[in-house]
Amino acid sequence: MNIDQAYYDAIKQKFAEQRDLRLGYRPEGTTQFTSDFSGGLSKYAVDPYGSELEPRDPIDDFVEVLFIGGGFSALLTSARLRERGVESIRIVERGADVGGTWYWNRYPGVACDVVSYDYLPLLDELDYVPKDHYAKGPEILAHCQAIARKYDLYDLAVFQTTVTSTRWNEDEKLWHLETDRGDRMKARFVICANGTLSKPKLARIDGLESFAGHSFHTSQWDYDYTGASLEKLEDKVVGIIGTGATAVQAIPGLGESAKELYVFQRTPSSIDIREDWPTDPNWARRLKPGWQAKRREQALNPTLTEEQKVIRSASSREESREEKIRRQENANIDYMMRIHRRIEKEVKDEATAEALKPWYMFMCKRPCFHNDYLPSFNRSNVHLVDTQGKGITQITEQGPLFDGRQYQLDLLIYATGFEVQKTGIYNRIVGTGGLDLNDKYDTGVRTLLGVHSVGYPNLFIMGGYQASFQFNLTYILGMQGDHIAECIAYAREHDHQTIDATPDAEEWWVQEVIANRGKTTRNEECTPGYYNFEGEHQRRQDGNYNGGVTRYLAHMDNVQGSMAEHFTFS
Ligand code: NDP
């Protein structure tokens, strides 16, 4: 072993120690959070953006396709269904408009970290070029609304309504749905389009309900309290729990506006530079129809120069698997050390800079990109409370109590994230034979392509486990939408009332997911977070498909090309 490798090994050792520290404090994995906002937590279940609920008569009707959720999943699939002549499409949505994530997340500074020309879907169809390299939340929400208008999705949509039960009726071969507004709707096809990160969660902290000040989750930002430009925070002492992607975007604005801001950190995020700029109108003018699809195609299948091909083939032949892993790990550590150096450069106070350094491999947690987050800690009114992996464990009437110090707050903001990729989040899905989907999944998620599950005919799942989301979420949701539209069109063209995956097809896919998950030990080696179920790494099939996006799409193509092999129809 040379000296250089000892350097990398020592850092890896520190990564492992930090992970163990975190796991030691909260060994209970995903159950350290709660999304049950009943009883004393009901104030966290409000919608601050919608108007008062208008009384309305319960709906008792039939539609051909019903979407549970009105975010990008529903919008993208609806567009494809419209192109195939499906007229009867209904979105049922908890919020008061379409948009999903972008309806709820309106915290100050909200923006998307994926380049807008790739992230915002249907740009060709809507003849729209985003305003900036990275789109901000309001522009994305407006784009969602434009899609809904273009494809006439508002006509049948039902907002401020939560689907509570989705039950298969074998005699009618229809889904029967009930909602919290007393509706009883029927649908031939149901698409679970409830999103990947939509149900807010709070950390289970002793005394959570006792805090006497104002508080909310970042996805329910109370602008009445803060003021539209946060101007009402001028005389307020504010605390924020969490330093994930949401907090990183919200903290700069809070730091500028609040009298005092306390940032309660458990694990630091990795923060890289955000290269943003307004879209060049000359570039936008030169774009030809079909540009977005071509751009995505190129990103997925980059053309290599002859020299690059030679370099790649040489390295793959000469390197052993161990050498390759070591090379990749060392490069990853180099990147993280660059992130550390950036912190040292940006943050003046040495102890604060040290506390902001993330000690884990790049991509163990969602990487963040921001130019103003780190400098916020140079402000005299912004205070980092580094809990060194422990997290906040107690809240009193006055605010968080940590390490013997009571933090007296006017406002406490929870930036503690969302439940991850659950299907039917507010809803009980009961399939053939009365089997609840949650009970079926009890011994492990079972799907075909992450989209179909045997025993749930005419039900399609979007954004759920066992699909690949490696490239860009909206792109994959678009591909899932194309696939679902294809399945529905196939059933309609062949006069089939139902389409259900075969048990063999489902078993094949579960095994394919397991085989590809086994390729990496990253889950085990990573510091806990939602990417690895907060350290519950033994959940082998309850995750995304790790075989790569290109292979996932090839499998999807193959399934579409041999429908009779993968599905039963009636
Ligand atoms: P995350 O789940 O990423 O972050 C939750 C935060 O809460 C973590 O920092 C976590 O710490 C912290 N936390 C949990 N419990 C405690 C506790 N007891 N004490 C102190 N801190 C605690 O949620 P976000 O809302 O930030 O992000 C969710 C996802 O939404 C992102 O990963 C991203 O995919 C998406 N998003 C995308 C954006 C974009 O495109 N820019 C912007 C915002 C969100 P720990 O790390 O230790 O668990």
Coordinates of C-alpha atoms and ligand atoms in Angstrom, one line a residue:
M1 CA 0.0 0.0 0.0
N2 CA 1.4 3.4 -0.9
I3 CA 1.1 6.6 1.2
D4 CA -1.7 7.9 -1.0
Q5 CA -3.9 4.9 -0.4
A6 CA -3.4 5.2 3.4
Y7 CA -4.7 8.8 3.1
Y8 CA -7.8 7.6 1.3
D9 CA -8.3 4.7 3.7
A10 CA -8.1 7.0 6.7
I11 CA -10.9 9.2 5.3
K12 CA -12.9 6.1 4.6
Q13 CA -12.4 5.0 8.2
K14 CA -13.7 8.4 9.3
F15 CA -16.7 8.1 7.0
A16 CA -17.5 4.7 8.7
E17 CA -17.1 6.2 12.2
Q18 CA -19.5 9.0 11.4
R19 CA -22.1 6.6 10.0
D20 CA -21.8 4.4 13.1
L21 CA -22.2 7.5 15.3
R22 CA -25.4 8.4 13.5
L23 CA -26.8 4.9 13.6
G24 CA -26.0 4.6 17.3
Y25 CA -28.1 7.7 18.1
R26 CA -31.1 6.7 16.0
P27 CA -31.0 2.9 15.4
E28 CA -34.7 2.8 14.7
G29 CA -34.4 3.6 11.0
T30 CA -37.4 5.0 9.2
T31 CA -39.6 4.8 12.3
Q32 CA -37.8 7.8 13.8
F33 CA -40.1 9.9 11.7
T34 CA -43.9 10.3 11.8
S35 CA -46.3 11.3 9.0
D36 CA -49.4 10.8 11.1
F37 CA -50.6 14.3 11.6
S38 CA -53.7 13.5 13.6
G39 CA -54.5 14.7 17.1
G40 CA -52.0 17.3 18.4
L41 CA -50.1 17.3 15.1
S42 CA -53.1 18.2 13.0
K43 CA -51.8 21.7 12.4
Y44 CA -49.1 20.2 10.2
A45 CA -51.8 18.8 7.8
V46 CA -53.1 22.1 6.6
D47 CA -52.9 23.5 3.1
P48 CA -51.9 27.2 3.4
Y49 CA -52.2 27.8 -0.3
G50 CA -55.8 26.7 -1.1
S51 CA -58.9 28.7 -0.3
E52 CA -61.4 27.6 2.3
L53 CA -63.1 24.3 1.3
E54 CA -66.2 25.1 -0.7
P55 CA -69.0 22.7 0.2
R56 CA -69.9 20.5 -2.7
D57 CA -72.1 17.5 -3.4
P58 CA -70.4 14.1 -3.3
I59 CA -69.5 12.9 -6.8
D60 CA -70.9 9.5 -7.8
D61 CA -69.8 8.8 -11.4
F62 CA -67.6 6.8 -13.8
V63 CA -64.4 7.9 -15.6
E64 CA -62.2 5.8 -17.8
V65 CA -58.9 6.9 -16.3
L66 CA -58.5 8.3 -12.8
F67 CA -55.2 9.7 -11.4
I68 CA -54.6 9.8 -7.7
G69 CA -52.4 12.9 -7.5
G70 CA -52.0 15.9 -9.9
G71 CA -48.2 16.3 -10.2
F72 CA -45.9 15.6 -13.2
S73 CA -46.9 11.9 -13.2
A74 CA -50.5 12.6 -13.9
L75 CA -49.8 15.5 -16.3
L76 CA -47.3 13.6 -18.4
T77 CA -49.3 10.4 -18.7
S78 CA -52.5 12.4 -19.4
A79 CA -50.7 14.1 -22.3
R80 CA -49.9 10.7 -23.8
L81 CA -53.4 9.3 -23.2
R82 CA -54.9 12.3 -24.9
E83 CA -52.7 11.7 -27.9
R84 CA -54.1 8.2 -28.0
G85 CA -57.7 9.4 -28.0
V86 CA -58.6 8.8 -24.3
E87 CA -61.2 11.5 -23.4
S88 CA -62.4 10.6 -19.9
I89 CA -59.5 11.5 -17.6
R90 CA -59.9 12.7 -14.1
I91 CA -57.3 14.0 -11.7
V92 CA -58.1 13.8 -8.0
E93 CA -55.7 15.9 -5.9
R94 CA -55.3 17.0 -2.3
G95 CA -54.1 20.4 -3.2
A96 CA -56.2 23.1 -4.8
D97 CA -54.5 22.9 -8.1
V98 CA -52.2 20.7 -10.2
G99 CA -48.4 20.7 -9.6
G100 CA -47.8 18.1 -6.9
T101 CA -44.4 18.8 -5.4
W102 CA -44.4 22.3 -6.9
Y103 CA -47.8 23.1 -5.5
W104 CA -46.7 22.3 -2.0
N105 CA -43.1 23.4 -1.9
R106 CA -43.3 27.2 -2.0
Y107 CA -40.7 27.9 0.6
P108 CA -38.5 30.9 -0.1
G109 CA -35.7 30.1 -2.5
V110 CA -37.4 27.0 -3.9
A111 CA -35.9 25.9 -7.2
C112 CA -34.9 22.8 -9.1
D113 CA -31.3 21.5 -9.1
V114 CA -31.8 19.6 -12.4
V115 CA -31.1 21.8 -15.5
S116 CA -34.5 23.2 -16.5
Y117 CA -34.2 22.2 -20.2
D118 CA -34.1 18.6 -19.0
Y119 CA -36.3 18.8 -16.0
L120 CA -39.3 20.7 -17.3
P121 CA -41.2 18.2 -19.5
L122 CA -43.2 18.7 -22.7
L123 CA -41.3 21.8 -23.7
D124 CA -41.7 21.0 -27.4
E125 CA -45.4 20.3 -27.0
L126 CA -45.9 23.6 -25.1
D127 CA -43.5 25.5 -27.3
Y128 CA -41.8 26.8 -24.2
V129 CA -38.2 27.5 -23.3
P130 CA -37.4 27.9 -19.5
K131 CA -36.3 31.3 -18.4
D132 CA -33.1 30.2 -16.6
H133 CA -30.6 27.3 -16.6
Y134 CA -32.2 26.2 -13.3
A135 CA -36.0 26.9 -13.0
K136 CA -37.4 28.4 -9.8
G137 CA -40.5 26.9 -8.1
P138 CA -43.1 29.4 -9.4
E139 CA -42.1 28.9 -13.0
I140 CA -42.4 25.1 -12.6
L141 CA -45.8 25.4 -11.0
A142 CA -46.9 27.7 -13.9
H143 CA -45.6 25.1 -16.4
C144 CA -47.7 22.4 -14.7
Q145 CA -50.8 24.5 -14.9
A146 CA -50.0 25.2 -18.6
I147 CA -49.8 21.5 -19.3
A148 CA -53.2 20.9 -17.5
R149 CA -54.7 23.7 -19.7
K150 CA -53.3 22.4 -22.9
Y151 CA -54.6 18.9 -22.4
D152 CA -58.0 20.0 -20.9
L153 CA -57.3 18.3 -17.6
Y154 CA -59.1 20.9 -15.5
D155 CA -62.6 20.0 -16.8
L156 CA -62.9 16.8 -14.8
A157 CA -60.3 17.4 -12.1
V158 CA -61.4 17.3 -8.5
F159 CA -59.2 19.3 -6.1
Q160 CA -58.9 19.6 -2.3
T161 CA -59.9 16.0 -2.2
T162 CA -58.0 13.0 -0.9
V163 CA -58.6 9.5 -2.1
T164 CA -59.0 7.3 1.0
S165 CA -59.9 3.9 -0.5
T166 CA -59.4 2.3 -3.9
R167 CA -61.1 -1.1 -4.1
W168 CA -61.3 -3.5 -7.0
N169 CA -64.8 -4.7 -7.9
E170 CA -64.4 -8.0 -9.6
D171 CA -68.0 -8.2 -10.9
E172 CA -67.9 -4.8 -12.6
K173 CA -64.2 -5.0 -13.4
L174 CA -63.9 -1.5 -12.2
W175 CA -62.1 0.3 -9.4
H176 CA -64.3 1.9 -6.7
L177 CA -62.8 4.9 -5.0
E178 CA -63.9 6.8 -1.9
T179 CA -62.6 10.2 -0.8
D180 CA -62.6 12.4 2.3
R181 CA -65.3 14.5 0.7
G182 CA -67.8 11.5 0.6
D183 CA -67.3 10.8 -3.1
R184 CA -67.9 7.4 -4.6
M185 CA -66.2 7.4 -8.0
K186 CA -65.7 4.4 -10.4
A187 CA -62.9 4.1 -12.9
R188 CA -61.7 1.5 -15.4
F189 CA -58.1 2.4 -15.0
V190 CA -56.4 3.9 -11.9
I191 CA -53.0 5.5 -11.8
C192 CA -51.3 6.0 -8.5
A193 CA -49.6 9.3 -9.3
N194 CA -49.0 10.4 -5.7
G195 CA -45.3 11.3 -6.2
T196 CA -42.1 10.1 -4.7
L197 CA -41.7 12.5 -1.9
S198 CA -45.1 14.0 -1.1
K199 CA -46.2 13.2 2.4
P200 CA -44.3 15.5 4.8
K201 CA -42.7 13.8 7.8
L202 CA -41.6 15.2 11.2
A203 CA -38.8 13.7 13.3
R204 CA -40.3 12.1 16.4
I205 CA -38.9 14.4 19.1
D206 CA -39.9 14.4 22.7
G207 CA -42.2 17.4 23.5
L208 CA -42.9 18.1 19.8
E209 CA -46.4 19.0 20.5
S210 CA -45.6 21.3 23.5
F211 CA -43.9 24.1 21.5
A212 CA -45.9 27.2 22.2
G213 CA -44.5 29.4 19.3
H214 CA -45.5 29.2 15.7
S215 CA -44.3 26.2 13.6
F216 CA -44.8 24.6 10.2
H217 CA -43.2 22.1 7.8
T218 CA -41.4 23.6 4.8
S219 CA -44.0 22.2 2.4
Q220 CA -46.7 24.2 4.1
W221 CA -45.0 27.6 4.3
D222 CA -47.1 30.0 6.3
Y223 CA -46.6 33.3 4.4
D224 CA -49.3 34.9 6.5
Y225 CA -46.9 34.6 9.4
T226 CA -43.6 35.3 7.6
G227 CA -44.8 37.8 5.1
A228 CA -44.5 37.3 1.3
S229 CA -40.9 38.5 1.3
L230 CA -40.2 37.2 4.9
E231 CA -40.4 40.9 6.0
K232 CA -42.4 39.9 9.1
L233 CA -39.5 37.9 10.5
E234 CA -37.5 41.1 11.1
D235 CA -38.2 40.9 14.9
K236 CA -38.5 37.1 15.1
V237 CA -36.1 34.4 16.5
V238 CA -36.4 31.6 14.0
G239 CA -35.2 28.0 14.2
I240 CA -35.0 25.4 11.4
I241 CA -34.5 21.7 12.0
G242 CA -32.8 19.9 9.1
T243 CA -30.1 20.8 6.6
G244 CA -31.2 18.8 3.5
A245 CA -31.9 20.1 0.0
T246 CA -34.9 22.1 1.2
A247 CA -33.2 23.8 4.1
V248 CA -30.2 24.6 2.0
Q249 CA -32.4 26.6 -0.3
A250 CA -34.5 28.3 2.4
I251 CA -31.7 29.2 4.8
P252 CA -30.2 32.1 2.8
G253 CA -33.5 34.0 2.7
L254 CA -34.2 33.3 6.3
G255 CA -30.8 34.4 7.3
E256 CA -31.3 37.7 5.5
S257 CA -34.7 38.3 7.1
A258 CA -34.9 36.9 10.6
K259 CA -33.7 38.7 13.6
E260 CA -31.8 35.6 14.7
L261 CA -31.7 32.2 12.9
Y262 CA -30.7 29.0 14.5
V263 CA -29.9 26.1 12.2
F264 CA -30.2 22.7 13.9
Q265 CA -28.0 20.4 12.0
R266 CA -27.7 16.6 12.4
T267 CA -25.7 15.7 9.2
P268 CA -24.3 18.4 6.9
S269 CA -25.1 18.3 3.2
S270 CA -22.5 18.5 0.5
I271 CA -22.8 21.9 -1.1
D272 CA -21.3 22.5 -4.6
I273 CA -21.4 25.5 -6.9
R274 CA -24.6 26.3 -8.7
E275 CA -23.9 27.5 -12.2
D276 CA -27.0 29.4 -13.0
W277 CA -27.7 31.9 -15.8
P278 CA -30.7 33.4 -17.7
T279 CA -31.5 31.5 -20.9
D280 CA -29.8 33.1 -23.9
P281 CA -32.6 34.3 -26.2
N282 CA -30.3 33.7 -29.3
W283 CA -29.8 30.0 -28.2
A284 CA -33.6 29.7 -27.6
R285 CA -34.4 31.1 -31.0
R286 CA -32.2 28.6 -32.8
L287 CA -33.8 25.6 -31.2
K288 CA -35.6 23.3 -33.7
P289 CA -38.7 21.3 -32.9
G290 CA -37.8 18.1 -31.1
W291 CA -34.8 19.7 -29.4
Q292 CA -35.6 18.5 -25.9
A293 CA -36.0 14.8 -26.9
K294 CA -32.7 15.0 -28.8
R295 CA -31.0 16.6 -25.8
R296 CA -32.2 13.8 -23.5
E297 CA -31.2 11.1 -26.0
Q298 CA -27.7 12.6 -26.2
A299 CA -27.4 12.7 -22.4
L300 CA -28.4 9.0 -22.1
N301 CA -26.2 7.9 -25.0
P302 CA -23.3 10.3 -25.2
T303 CA -21.3 10.0 -28.4
L304 CA -17.7 9.1 -27.5
T305 CA -14.8 10.3 -29.6
E306 CA -12.4 7.6 -30.9
E307 CA -9.8 8.6 -28.3
Q308 CA -12.4 8.3 -25.5
K309 CA -13.4 4.9 -26.8
V310 CA -9.8 3.7 -26.7
I311 CA -9.2 5.1 -23.2
R312 CA -12.4 3.4 -21.9
S313 CA -11.7 0.0 -23.4
A314 CA -8.1 0.0 -22.2
S315 CA -9.0 0.8 -18.6
S316 CA -11.8 -1.8 -18.5
R317 CA -9.5 -4.5 -19.7
E318 CA -6.5 -3.8 -17.5
E319 CA -8.3 -3.0 -14.2
S320 CA -9.5 -5.7 -11.8
R321 CA -12.9 -5.2 -10.1
E322 CA -11.1 -4.2 -6.8
E323 CA -8.9 -1.7 -8.6
K324 CA -11.8 -0.2 -10.3
I325 CA -13.8 0.2 -7.1
R326 CA -10.8 1.7 -5.4
R327 CA -10.2 4.1 -8.2
Q328 CA -13.8 5.2 -8.1
E329 CA -13.9 5.5 -4.3
N330 CA -10.7 7.6 -4.3
A331 CA -12.1 9.9 -7.0
N332 CA -15.3 10.2 -4.8
I333 CA -13.2 11.1 -1.8
D334 CA -11.2 13.7 -3.9
Y335 CA -14.5 15.3 -4.8
M336 CA -15.7 15.4 -1.1
M337 CA -12.4 16.9 0.0
R338 CA -12.9 19.6 -2.7
I339 CA -16.3 20.2 -1.1
H340 CA -14.5 20.5 2.3
R341 CA -12.0 23.1 0.8
R342 CA -14.9 25.1 -0.6
I343 CA -16.4 25.3 2.9
E344 CA -13.1 26.5 4.4
K345 CA -13.0 29.2 1.7
E346 CA -16.6 30.3 2.1
V347 CA -17.1 30.2 5.9
K348 CA -15.0 32.5 8.0
D349 CA -15.4 31.0 11.4
E350 CA -13.2 27.9 11.6
A351 CA -15.3 25.9 14.0
T352 CA -18.4 26.5 12.0
A353 CA -16.6 25.6 8.8
E354 CA -15.4 22.4 10.4
A355 CA -18.9 21.5 11.6
L356 CA -20.4 22.1 8.1
K357 CA -18.1 19.4 6.5
P358 CA -19.9 16.3 5.3
W359 CA -18.0 13.0 6.1
Y360 CA -19.5 10.5 3.7
M361 CA -19.1 9.4 0.1
F362 CA -20.6 11.7 -2.5
M363 CA -24.2 10.6 -3.3
C364 CA -24.7 8.8 0.0
K365 CA -27.1 11.7 0.5
R366 CA -28.8 14.0 -2.0
P367 CA -26.0 16.5 -3.1
C368 CA -26.9 20.1 -2.9
F369 CA -25.9 23.1 -5.1
H370 CA -26.0 26.6 -3.8
N371 CA -23.9 29.8 -3.8
D372 CA -25.4 31.6 -0.8
Y373 CA -25.9 28.8 1.7
L374 CA -22.4 28.6 3.1
P375 CA -21.9 32.4 3.2
S376 CA -25.1 32.7 5.3
F377 CA -23.1 31.4 8.2
N378 CA -20.9 34.4 8.1
R379 CA -23.8 36.6 9.1
S380 CA -23.8 37.6 12.8
N381 CA -27.5 36.6 13.2
V382 CA -27.1 33.1 11.8
H383 CA -26.0 30.4 14.2
L384 CA -25.2 26.8 13.4
V385 CA -26.2 24.4 16.2
D386 CA -24.3 21.3 15.3
T387 CA -25.8 18.3 17.1
Q388 CA -22.9 16.2 15.8
G389 CA -25.0 13.4 14.5
K390 CA -27.4 13.3 17.5
G391 CA -30.1 15.4 16.2
I392 CA -32.6 17.4 18.2
T393 CA -34.2 15.0 20.7
Q394 CA -36.2 17.4 22.9
I395 CA -38.5 20.4 22.4
T396 CA -40.1 22.4 25.2
E397 CA -42.7 25.1 25.2
Q398 CA -39.9 27.5 24.3
G399 CA -38.2 25.6 21.6
P400 CA -35.5 22.9 21.1
L401 CA -33.4 22.0 24.1
F402 CA -30.0 20.6 23.2
D403 CA -26.9 19.9 25.2
G404 CA -28.4 21.7 28.2
R405 CA -29.1 24.9 26.2
Q406 CA -32.7 26.1 25.7
Y407 CA -33.3 27.8 22.4
Q408 CA -36.2 30.3 22.7
L409 CA -37.9 30.7 19.4
D410 CA -40.8 32.5 17.9
L411 CA -40.9 30.3 14.9
L412 CA -39.7 26.7 14.4
I413 CA -39.5 25.4 10.8
Y414 CA -39.3 21.6 10.2
A415 CA -37.2 20.9 7.1
T416 CA -37.3 17.2 8.0
G417 CA -38.3 15.8 4.6
F418 CA -41.0 13.4 3.3
E419 CA -42.0 9.8 3.3
V420 CA -40.2 8.1 0.4
Q421 CA -41.9 6.4 -2.6
K422 CA -44.9 5.0 -0.8
T423 CA -47.8 3.9 -3.0
G424 CA -51.2 4.9 -1.8
I425 CA -50.0 7.4 0.9
Y426 CA -53.4 8.5 2.2
N427 CA -55.2 5.7 0.6
R428 CA -56.0 2.0 1.1
I429 CA -55.6 0.0 -2.1
V430 CA -57.5 -3.3 -2.1
G431 CA -57.1 -5.7 -5.1
T432 CA -58.5 -9.0 -6.1
G433 CA -59.4 -11.3 -3.3
G434 CA -59.5 -8.3 -0.9
L435 CA -55.7 -8.1 -0.5
D436 CA -54.5 -4.8 0.7
L437 CA -51.4 -3.7 -1.3
N438 CA -49.6 -2.8 1.9
D439 CA -50.2 -6.4 3.2
K440 CA -48.9 -7.8 -0.1
Y441 CA -45.8 -5.6 0.3
D442 CA -45.3 -6.7 3.9
T443 CA -42.8 -9.3 2.9
G444 CA -41.2 -7.1 0.2
V445 CA -42.3 -4.9 -2.7
R446 CA -43.4 -7.0 -5.7
T447 CA -44.0 -5.4 -9.0
L448 CA -43.3 -5.7 -12.7
L449 CA -41.1 -2.7 -13.7
G450 CA -42.2 -0.9 -10.6
V451 CA -45.5 -0.1 -12.4
H452 CA -47.7 -3.2 -12.2
S453 CA -48.4 -5.6 -9.3
V454 CA -50.2 -8.9 -9.7
G455 CA -53.7 -8.9 -8.3
Y456 CA -54.2 -5.2 -9.0
P457 CA -55.6 -5.2 -12.5
N458 CA -55.8 -1.9 -14.4
L459 CA -53.8 -0.2 -11.6
F460 CA -50.5 1.5 -12.5
I461 CA -48.0 2.8 -10.1
M462 CA -45.8 5.8 -10.9
G463 CA -42.7 6.9 -9.0
G464 CA -42.7 3.8 -6.8
Y465 CA -40.0 1.3 -5.9
Q466 CA -38.4 -1.1 -8.3
A467 CA -38.1 1.4 -11.1
S468 CA -35.0 3.3 -12.2
F469 CA -34.8 7.0 -11.3
Q470 CA -31.1 7.5 -12.0
F471 CA -31.3 10.1 -14.8
N472 CA -33.9 12.7 -14.1
L473 CA -37.2 12.1 -12.4
T474 CA -39.5 13.8 -14.9
Y475 CA -37.8 11.9 -17.8
I476 CA -38.5 8.6 -16.1
L477 CA -42.0 9.6 -15.1
G478 CA -42.5 10.5 -18.8
M479 CA -41.3 7.1 -19.9
Q480 CA -43.5 5.4 -17.3
G481 CA -46.4 7.5 -18.6
D482 CA -45.7 6.4 -22.2
H483 CA -45.7 2.8 -21.0
I484 CA -48.9 3.1 -19.1
A485 CA -50.6 4.9 -22.1
E486 CA -49.4 2.1 -24.3
C487 CA -50.8 -0.6 -22.0
I488 CA -54.2 1.2 -21.8
A489 CA -54.3 1.7 -25.6
Y490 CA -53.5 -1.9 -26.1
A491 CA -56.3 -3.1 -23.8
R492 CA -58.7 -0.7 -25.5
E493 CA -57.7 -1.7 -29.0
H494 CA -58.1 -5.4 -28.2
D495 CA -61.4 -4.9 -26.3
H496 CA -59.9 -6.2 -23.1
Q497 CA -61.6 -5.0 -19.9
T498 CA -58.6 -5.8 -17.7
I499 CA -54.8 -6.0 -17.9
D500 CA -52.8 -7.6 -15.0
A501 CA -49.2 -8.7 -14.8
T502 CA -48.6 -12.4 -14.8
P503 CA -47.0 -13.9 -11.6
D504 CA -44.0 -15.1 -13.7
A505 CA -43.4 -11.6 -15.1
E506 CA -43.6 -10.2 -11.6
E507 CA -41.2 -12.8 -10.2
W508 CA -38.8 -12.2 -13.0
W509 CA -38.7 -8.4 -12.2
V510 CA -38.3 -8.9 -8.4
Q511 CA -35.3 -11.2 -9.1
E512 CA -33.9 -8.7 -11.6
V513 CA -34.2 -5.9 -8.9
I514 CA -32.5 -8.1 -6.3
A515 CA -29.7 -9.2 -8.7
N516 CA -28.9 -5.6 -9.4
R517 CA -29.1 -4.3 -5.9
G518 CA -26.5 -6.9 -4.8
K519 CA -24.0 -5.1 -7.0
T520 CA -23.3 -2.4 -4.5
T521 CA -22.4 -2.2 -0.8
R522 CA -23.0 1.6 -0.8
N523 CA -26.2 1.3 1.1
E524 CA -24.5 -0.4 4.0
E525 CA -21.4 1.9 3.9
C526 CA -23.4 5.1 3.7
T527 CA -24.3 7.4 6.5
P528 CA -28.1 7.0 7.1
G529 CA -30.5 9.0 5.1
Y530 CA -33.6 8.4 3.0
Y531 CA -31.4 7.0 0.1
N532 CA -30.7 3.9 2.3
F533 CA -33.8 3.7 4.4
E534 CA -32.1 5.4 7.3
G535 CA -29.6 2.5 7.5
E536 CA -32.1 -0.3 7.1
H537 CA -29.9 -1.7 4.3
Q538 CA -31.2 -5.3 4.5
R539 CA -34.3 -4.3 2.5
R540 CA -33.0 -5.8 -0.7
Q541 CA -36.0 -5.5 -3.0
D542 CA -37.6 -2.4 -1.5
G543 CA -35.6 0.0 -3.4
N544 CA -35.1 1.4 -6.9
Y545 CA -33.8 -0.7 -9.8
N546 CA -30.1 -0.3 -9.9
G547 CA -29.5 -1.9 -13.3
G548 CA -29.3 1.5 -15.0
V549 CA -31.8 3.7 -16.7
T550 CA -30.9 2.4 -20.2
R551 CA -31.5 -1.2 -19.2
Y552 CA -34.7 -0.3 -17.4
L553 CA -36.1 1.4 -20.5
A554 CA -34.9 -1.5 -22.6
H555 CA -36.9 -3.9 -20.4
M556 CA -39.9 -1.6 -20.6
D557 CA -39.6 -1.7 -24.4
N558 CA -39.4 -5.4 -24.4
V559 CA -42.5 -5.8 -22.2
Q560 CA -44.4 -3.6 -24.5
G561 CA -43.2 -5.6 -27.5
S562 CA -44.5 -8.9 -25.9
M563 CA -47.6 -8.0 -24.0
A564 CA -49.1 -11.4 -24.1
E565 CA -46.0 -12.9 -22.3
H566 CA -46.1 -10.4 -19.4
F567 CA -49.8 -9.8 -18.9
T568 CA -53.1 -11.6 -18.6
F569 CA -56.1 -9.9 -20.2
S570 CA -59.8 -10.4 -19.7
Ligands
NDP1 P1 -34.4 15.5 3.6 O1 -35.0 14.2 4.0 O2 -33.4 15.5 2.6 O3 -33.7 16.2 4.9 C1 -34.3 16.1 6.2 C2 -33.4 16.8 7.1 O4 -33.9 16.7 8.4 C3 -32.0 16.1 7.2 O5 -31.0 17.1 7.2 C4 -32.0 15.4 8.5 O6 -30.8 15.1 9.0 C5 -32.8 16.3 9.3 N1 -33.3 15.8 10.5 C6 -34.2 14.7 10.7 N2 -34.4 14.5 12.0 C7 -33.7 15.4 12.7 C8 -33.5 15.7 14.1 N3 -34.1 15.0 15.0 N4 -32.7 16.7 14.4 C9 -32.1 17.4 13.5 N5 -32.2 17.2 12.1 C10 -33.0 16.2 11.8 O7 -35.6 16.5 3.3 P2 -35.6 17.8 2.3 O8 -37.0 18.3 2.3 O9 -34.5 18.7 2.5 O10 -35.3 17.1 0.9 C11 -36.1 16.0 0.4 C12 -35.8 15.8 -1.1 O11 -36.6 16.7 -1.8 C13 -34.4 16.1 -1.5 O12 -33.5 15.1 -1.2 C14 -34.6 16.2 -3.0 O13 -34.7 15.0 -3.6 C15 -35.9 17.0 -3.0 N6 -35.6 18.4 -3.2 C16 -35.1 18.9 -4.3 C17 -34.7 20.2 -4.4 C18 -34.0 20.6 -5.6 O14 -34.2 20.2 -6.7 N7 -33.2 21.6 -5.4 C19 -34.9 21.1 -3.4 C20 -35.5 20.6 -2.2 C21 -35.9 19.3 -2.1 P3 -30.0 13.7 8.6 O15 -29.3 14.1 7.3 O16 -29.0 13.5 9.7 O17 -31.0 12.6 8.5

